[in-house]
XYZ file of C-alpha atoms in Angstrom:
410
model
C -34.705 -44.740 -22.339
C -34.445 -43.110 -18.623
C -34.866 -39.203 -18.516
C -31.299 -37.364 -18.103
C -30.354 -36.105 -14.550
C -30.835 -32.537 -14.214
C -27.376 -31.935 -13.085
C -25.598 -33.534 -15.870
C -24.213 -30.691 -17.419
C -21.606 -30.254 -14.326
C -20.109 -33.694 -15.976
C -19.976 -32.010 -19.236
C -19.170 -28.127 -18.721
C -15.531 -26.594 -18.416
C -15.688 -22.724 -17.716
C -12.377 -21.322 -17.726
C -11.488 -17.969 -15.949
C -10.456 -15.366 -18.878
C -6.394 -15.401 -19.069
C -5.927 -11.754 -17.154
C -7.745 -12.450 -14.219
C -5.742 -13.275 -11.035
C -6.545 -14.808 -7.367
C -4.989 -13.405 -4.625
C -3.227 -15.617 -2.049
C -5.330 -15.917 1.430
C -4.755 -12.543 3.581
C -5.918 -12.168 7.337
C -8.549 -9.428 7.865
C -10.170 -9.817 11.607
C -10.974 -13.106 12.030
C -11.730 -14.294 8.388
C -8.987 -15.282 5.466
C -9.915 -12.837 2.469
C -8.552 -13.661 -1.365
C -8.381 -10.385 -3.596
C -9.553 -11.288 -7.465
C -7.830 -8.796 -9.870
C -8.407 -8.644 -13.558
C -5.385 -7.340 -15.515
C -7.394 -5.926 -18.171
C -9.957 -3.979 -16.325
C -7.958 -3.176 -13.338
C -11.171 -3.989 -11.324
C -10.780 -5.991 -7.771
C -13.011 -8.514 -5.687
C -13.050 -9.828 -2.662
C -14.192 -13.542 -2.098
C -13.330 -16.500 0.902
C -11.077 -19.217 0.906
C -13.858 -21.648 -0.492
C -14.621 -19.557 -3.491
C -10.790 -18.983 -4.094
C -10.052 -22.510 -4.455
C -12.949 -23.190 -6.920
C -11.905 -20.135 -9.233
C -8.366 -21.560 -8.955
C -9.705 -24.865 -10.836
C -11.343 -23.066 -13.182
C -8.617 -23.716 -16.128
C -10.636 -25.536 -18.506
C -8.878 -29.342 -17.494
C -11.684 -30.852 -15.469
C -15.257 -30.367 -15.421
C -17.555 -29.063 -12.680
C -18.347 -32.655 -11.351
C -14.628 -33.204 -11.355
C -13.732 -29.836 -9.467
C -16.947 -30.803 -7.099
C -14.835 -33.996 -6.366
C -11.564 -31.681 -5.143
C -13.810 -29.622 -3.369
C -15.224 -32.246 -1.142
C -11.506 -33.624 -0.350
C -10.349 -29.933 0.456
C -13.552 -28.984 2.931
C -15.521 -31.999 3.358
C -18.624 -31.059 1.883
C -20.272 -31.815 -2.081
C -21.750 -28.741 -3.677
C -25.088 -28.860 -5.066
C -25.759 -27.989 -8.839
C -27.424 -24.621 -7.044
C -24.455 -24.006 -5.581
C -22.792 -23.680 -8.972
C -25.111 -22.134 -10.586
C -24.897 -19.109 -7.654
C -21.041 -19.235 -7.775
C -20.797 -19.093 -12.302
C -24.042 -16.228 -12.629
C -21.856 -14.266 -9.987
C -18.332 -14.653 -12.171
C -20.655 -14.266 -15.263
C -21.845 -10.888 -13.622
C -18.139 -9.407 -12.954
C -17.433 -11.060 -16.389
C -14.123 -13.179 -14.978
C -15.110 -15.743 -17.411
C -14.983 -16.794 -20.704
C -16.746 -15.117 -22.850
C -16.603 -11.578 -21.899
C -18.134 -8.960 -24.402
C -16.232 -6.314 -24.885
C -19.230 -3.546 -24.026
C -19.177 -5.906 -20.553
C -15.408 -5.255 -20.056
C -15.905 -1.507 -20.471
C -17.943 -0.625 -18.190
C -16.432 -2.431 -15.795
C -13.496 -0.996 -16.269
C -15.146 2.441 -15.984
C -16.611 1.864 -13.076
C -13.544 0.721 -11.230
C -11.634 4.011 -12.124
C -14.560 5.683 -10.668
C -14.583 3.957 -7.686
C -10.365 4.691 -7.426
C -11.122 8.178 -7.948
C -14.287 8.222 -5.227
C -11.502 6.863 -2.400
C -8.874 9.496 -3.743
C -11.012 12.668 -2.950
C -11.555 14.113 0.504
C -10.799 17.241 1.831
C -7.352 16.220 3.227
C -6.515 14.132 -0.386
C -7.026 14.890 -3.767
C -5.253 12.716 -6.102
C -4.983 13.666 -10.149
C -3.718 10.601 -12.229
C -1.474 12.058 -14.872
C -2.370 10.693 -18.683
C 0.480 7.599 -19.514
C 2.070 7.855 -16.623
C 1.324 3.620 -15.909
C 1.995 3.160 -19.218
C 5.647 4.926 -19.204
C 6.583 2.971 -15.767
C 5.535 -0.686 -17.762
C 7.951 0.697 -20.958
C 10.879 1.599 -18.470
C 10.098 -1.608 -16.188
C 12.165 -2.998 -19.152
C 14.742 -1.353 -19.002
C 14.824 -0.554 -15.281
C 13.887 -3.834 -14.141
C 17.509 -5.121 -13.896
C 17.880 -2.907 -10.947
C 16.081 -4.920 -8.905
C 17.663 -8.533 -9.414
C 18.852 -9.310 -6.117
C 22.636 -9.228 -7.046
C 22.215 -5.389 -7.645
C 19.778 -4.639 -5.554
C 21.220 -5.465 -2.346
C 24.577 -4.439 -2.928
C 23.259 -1.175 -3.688
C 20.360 -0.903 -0.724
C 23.734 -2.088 1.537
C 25.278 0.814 0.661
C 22.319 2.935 1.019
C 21.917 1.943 4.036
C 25.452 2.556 5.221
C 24.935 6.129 3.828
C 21.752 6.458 5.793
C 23.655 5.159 9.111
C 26.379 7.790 8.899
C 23.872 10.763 7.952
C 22.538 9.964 11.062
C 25.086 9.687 13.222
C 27.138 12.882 11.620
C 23.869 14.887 11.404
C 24.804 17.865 13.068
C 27.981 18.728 10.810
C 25.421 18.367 7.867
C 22.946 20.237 9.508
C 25.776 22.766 10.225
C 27.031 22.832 6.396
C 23.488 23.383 5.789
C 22.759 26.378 7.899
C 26.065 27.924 7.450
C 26.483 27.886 3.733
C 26.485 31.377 2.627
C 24.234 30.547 -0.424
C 22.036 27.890 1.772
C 18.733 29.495 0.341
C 19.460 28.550 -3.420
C 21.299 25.207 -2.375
C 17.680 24.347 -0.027
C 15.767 25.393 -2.417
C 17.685 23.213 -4.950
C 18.044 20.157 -2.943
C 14.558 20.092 -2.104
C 13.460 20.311 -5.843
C 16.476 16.982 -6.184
C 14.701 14.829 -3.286
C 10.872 16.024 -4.884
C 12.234 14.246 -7.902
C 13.536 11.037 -6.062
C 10.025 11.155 -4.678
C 9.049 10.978 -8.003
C 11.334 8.009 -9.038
C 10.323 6.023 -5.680
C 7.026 6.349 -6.788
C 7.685 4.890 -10.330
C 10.085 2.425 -8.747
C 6.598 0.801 -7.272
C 5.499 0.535 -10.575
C 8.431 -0.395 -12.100
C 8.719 -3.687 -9.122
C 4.746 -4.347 -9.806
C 5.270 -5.125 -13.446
C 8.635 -7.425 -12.621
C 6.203 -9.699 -10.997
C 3.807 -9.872 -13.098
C 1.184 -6.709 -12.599
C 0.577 -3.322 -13.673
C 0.442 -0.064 -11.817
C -3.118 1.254 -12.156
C -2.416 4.968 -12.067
C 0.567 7.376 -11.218
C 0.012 11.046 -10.727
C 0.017 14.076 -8.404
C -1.374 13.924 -4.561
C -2.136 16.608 -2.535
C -2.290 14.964 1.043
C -2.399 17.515 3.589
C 0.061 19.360 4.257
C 1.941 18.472 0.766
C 2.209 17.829 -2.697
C 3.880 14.835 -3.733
C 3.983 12.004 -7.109
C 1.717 9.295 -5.926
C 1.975 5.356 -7.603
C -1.327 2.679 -7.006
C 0.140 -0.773 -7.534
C -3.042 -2.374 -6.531
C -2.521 -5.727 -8.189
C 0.081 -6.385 -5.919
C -2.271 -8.145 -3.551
C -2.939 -10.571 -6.201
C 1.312 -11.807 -6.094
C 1.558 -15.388 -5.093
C 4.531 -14.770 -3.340
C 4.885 -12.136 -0.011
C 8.001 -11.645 -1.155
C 7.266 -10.376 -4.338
C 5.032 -7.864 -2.412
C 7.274 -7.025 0.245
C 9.787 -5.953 -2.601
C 7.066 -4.060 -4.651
C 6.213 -2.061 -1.426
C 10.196 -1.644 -0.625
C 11.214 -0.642 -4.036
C 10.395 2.876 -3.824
C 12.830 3.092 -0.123
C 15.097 1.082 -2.960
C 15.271 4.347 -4.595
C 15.338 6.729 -1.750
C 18.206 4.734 -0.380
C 20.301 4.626 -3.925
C 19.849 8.557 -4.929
C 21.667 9.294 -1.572
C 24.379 7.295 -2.977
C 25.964 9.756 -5.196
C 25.541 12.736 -2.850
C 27.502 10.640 -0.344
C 30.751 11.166 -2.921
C 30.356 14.815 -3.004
C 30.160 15.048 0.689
C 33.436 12.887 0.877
C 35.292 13.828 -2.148
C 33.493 17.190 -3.083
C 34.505 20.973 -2.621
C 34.368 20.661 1.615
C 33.113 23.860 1.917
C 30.566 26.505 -0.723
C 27.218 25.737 -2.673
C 28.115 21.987 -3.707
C 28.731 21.094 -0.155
C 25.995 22.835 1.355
C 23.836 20.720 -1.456
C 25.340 17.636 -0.824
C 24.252 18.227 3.066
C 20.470 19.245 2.396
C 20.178 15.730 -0.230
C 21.448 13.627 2.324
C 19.107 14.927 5.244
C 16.176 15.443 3.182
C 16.661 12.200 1.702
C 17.687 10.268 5.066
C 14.975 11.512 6.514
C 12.406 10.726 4.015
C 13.028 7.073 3.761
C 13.047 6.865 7.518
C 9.395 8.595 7.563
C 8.371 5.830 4.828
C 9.122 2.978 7.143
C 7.562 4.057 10.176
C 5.191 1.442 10.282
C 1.730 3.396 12.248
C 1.781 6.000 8.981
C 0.017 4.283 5.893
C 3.312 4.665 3.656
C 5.635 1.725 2.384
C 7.050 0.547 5.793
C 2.954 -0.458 6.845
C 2.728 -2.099 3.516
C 5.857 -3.888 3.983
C 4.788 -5.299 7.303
C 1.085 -6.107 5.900
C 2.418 -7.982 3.243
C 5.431 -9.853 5.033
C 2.548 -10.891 7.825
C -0.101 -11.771 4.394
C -2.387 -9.294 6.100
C -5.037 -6.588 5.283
C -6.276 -3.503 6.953
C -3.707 -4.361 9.444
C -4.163 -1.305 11.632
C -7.911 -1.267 11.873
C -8.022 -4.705 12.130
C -5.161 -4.683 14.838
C -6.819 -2.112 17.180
C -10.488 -3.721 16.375
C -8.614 -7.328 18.152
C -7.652 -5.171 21.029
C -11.297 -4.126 21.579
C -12.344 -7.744 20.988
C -9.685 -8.551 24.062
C -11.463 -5.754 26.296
C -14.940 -7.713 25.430
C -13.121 -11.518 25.490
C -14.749 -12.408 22.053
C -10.967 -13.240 20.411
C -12.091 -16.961 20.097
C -12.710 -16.696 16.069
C -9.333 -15.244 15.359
C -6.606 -17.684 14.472
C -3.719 -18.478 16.413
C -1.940 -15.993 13.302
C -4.262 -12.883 14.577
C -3.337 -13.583 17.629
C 0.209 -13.055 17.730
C 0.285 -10.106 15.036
C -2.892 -8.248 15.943
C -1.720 -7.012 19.623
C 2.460 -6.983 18.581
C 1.362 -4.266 15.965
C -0.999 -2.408 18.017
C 2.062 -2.263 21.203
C 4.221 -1.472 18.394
C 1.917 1.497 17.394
C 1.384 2.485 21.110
C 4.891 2.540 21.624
C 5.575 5.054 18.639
C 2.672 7.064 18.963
C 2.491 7.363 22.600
C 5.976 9.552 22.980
C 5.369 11.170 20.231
C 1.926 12.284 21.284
C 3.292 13.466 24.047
C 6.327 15.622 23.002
C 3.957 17.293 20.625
C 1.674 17.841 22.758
C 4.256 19.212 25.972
C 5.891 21.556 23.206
C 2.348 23.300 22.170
C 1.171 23.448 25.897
C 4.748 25.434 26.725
C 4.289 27.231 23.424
C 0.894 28.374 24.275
C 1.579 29.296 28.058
C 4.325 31.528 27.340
C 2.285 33.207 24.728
C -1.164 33.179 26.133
C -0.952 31.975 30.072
C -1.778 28.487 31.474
C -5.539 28.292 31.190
C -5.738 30.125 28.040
C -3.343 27.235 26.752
C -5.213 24.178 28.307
C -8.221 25.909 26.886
C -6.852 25.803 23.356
C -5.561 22.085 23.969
C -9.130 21.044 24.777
C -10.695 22.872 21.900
C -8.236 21.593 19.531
C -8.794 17.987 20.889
C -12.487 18.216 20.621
C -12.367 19.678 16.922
C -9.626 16.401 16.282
C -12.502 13.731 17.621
C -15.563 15.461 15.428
C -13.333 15.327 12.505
C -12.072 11.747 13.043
C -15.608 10.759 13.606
C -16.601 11.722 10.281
C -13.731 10.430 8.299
C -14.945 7.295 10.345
C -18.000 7.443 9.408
C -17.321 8.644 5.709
C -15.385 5.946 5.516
C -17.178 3.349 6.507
C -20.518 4.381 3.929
C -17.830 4.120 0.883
C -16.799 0.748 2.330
C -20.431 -0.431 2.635
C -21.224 1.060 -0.966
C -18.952 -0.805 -2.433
């Protein structure tokens, strides 16, 4: 009788990823395609490569290794080795993605990765405080809630929104005048600002609400101080792991959804209200407040839902480092490794970016130079500008830096 073949076993074995763990779809970070792994139940993320991606997509419990090892070669022209196996199952072993898990396993992995969320949610510009059931609430009402985002209400009603939106714009100084005028404008501001911190509130929600629809879970939903505000926060981070961009593009929209639907019935008492008092003074502050803030959500250079809207539509990640990082590559003519995808999106976001943060730059800066002068004098005003410039860089260098340890510790 012959001695067995030491790799014999990858004929025979059939390890199957446990039932809440999800791969990602292939996003574009630099030059490399990136898959994000997410686990359902621990709510704990990894990042692997296309090659890895595909072998944890075959690992279903249908075909043995050998089999797999057969798809493999067909896919990227190359057999794995029994080592190769063995280095790809200790390390899904280790993050316990497959069957079995022990529960004292899934624990502390689980603790660790609120840890870690907590770690990125603290600096001194950004505290974040997860409030107790809050994910938990948004998966109960995602049930009944969830209707509002089937595509024969949903557009209808972001149409509208949207029409609302237009007109607020373009009529903005007779709000702004019903505003200012109203004889009780103080309690109606105050008011109207406590109405759009509570749409805030449901936009966030809304992002959990879309994340369970398609098939996730928010991870946490609480209270962020990012300077200079306070405002409801919602991490959907499982959305990476959607299949479809669409399903992500909507998850990062849905909050907007809400923005755009609460203006809706402040529209009606603009139009058909009282057209003059407290009520129409509300009306005016809802609809600029509210305008306002869904505009500032889809400006796509600030980190809010309009940047993750345009990462996801492009199947992207860290799209503005990575953009301004392909630019520098340009300057040094080492773009060769990016694919012909980087190439188009990488330098249209960062002229996009240029071209809204340029202006702006600019006015902000002209109106504190003339603000200064008149106050101070020319040079005492350049002086400041310098100052203030030099403070900015040493404080961007060490979120920079701060930022990049956390990234390499993890």
């Amino acid at each position: 009788m012959s001695a067995p073949v030491a790799d014999d076993w990858l004929t025979v074995a059939r390890p199957v990823l446990r039932s809440t763990v999800e791969v990602g779809p292939g996003l574009l970070k630099g030059a490399q395609v990136v898959h994000i792994v997410g686990d359902r139940e621990t709510s704990a993320f990894l990042r692997v490569g296309p090659r890895e991606a595909f072998l944890m997509r075959q690992l279903d419990g249908s075909r043995t290794l050998a089999e797999i090892g057969v798809l493999y070669a067909e896919q990227f022209g190359k057999r794995l080795a029994a080592a190769h196996w063995q280095q790809l199952l200790t390390m899904l072993a280790g993050h316990a993605l497959i069957e079995p898990a022990q529960p004292d396993r899934l624990s502390e992995i689980r603790a660790k990765a609120e840890e870690t969320r907590r770690a990125n949610g603290r600096s001194p510009l950004l505290w974040r405080r997860p409030i107790p059931g809050a994910a938990e609430l948004a998966v109960r009402l995602a049930g009944r809630l969830g209707w509002m985002l089937r595509p024969l209400v949903a557009v209808p009603l972001a149409g509208l929104g949207l029409a609302v939106a237009a007109y607020t714009l373009v009529e903005w100084t007779q709000l702004w005048s019903a505003m200012t005028s109203n004889p009780s404008r103080w309690t109606a501001t105050v008011v109207g600002l406590l109405i759009a911190w509570l749409v805030i509130a449901a936009h966030e929600v809304f992002h959990g609400i879309a994340c369970v629809r398609y098939g996730g879970r928010p991870t946490e939903i609480g209270v962020m101080w990012r300077f200079p505000m306070i405002a409801p926060y919602c991490k959907v981070d499982d959305v990476v792991t959607f299949g479809r961009p669409a399903h992500r593009v909507v998850t990062a929209f849905a909050g907007i959804y809400v923005n755009l639907v609460a203006l809706l019935p402040f529209a009606a008492l603009w139009w058909w209200g009282p057209q003059s008092g407290w009520w129409h003074g509300l009306a005016a502050v809802v609809l600029l407040f509210g305008v306002a803030s869904a505009l500032v959500n889809l400006v796509p250079v600030l980190k809010l839902d309009g940047y993750h809207m345009l990462e996801h539509a492009t199947s992207t990640t860290n799209l503005q480092t990575e953009s301004f990082r392909y630019i520098g590559a340009v300057l040094r003519r080492a773009t060769g490794e990016y694919p012909a995808r980087g190439r188009v999106v990488y330098p249209l976001y960062a002229a996009v970016s240029v071209a809204i943060l340029l202006p702006l730059v600019v006015v902000v800066l002209r109106t504190w130079y003339l603000t200064l002068s008149d106050l101070w004098g020319p040079a005492a005003a350049v002086a400041v500008l310098v100052g203030e410039a030099v403070i900015a860089g040493l404080v961007l260098r060490w979120a920079v830096r701060r930022r990049r340890t956390a990234t390499e510790a993890t």
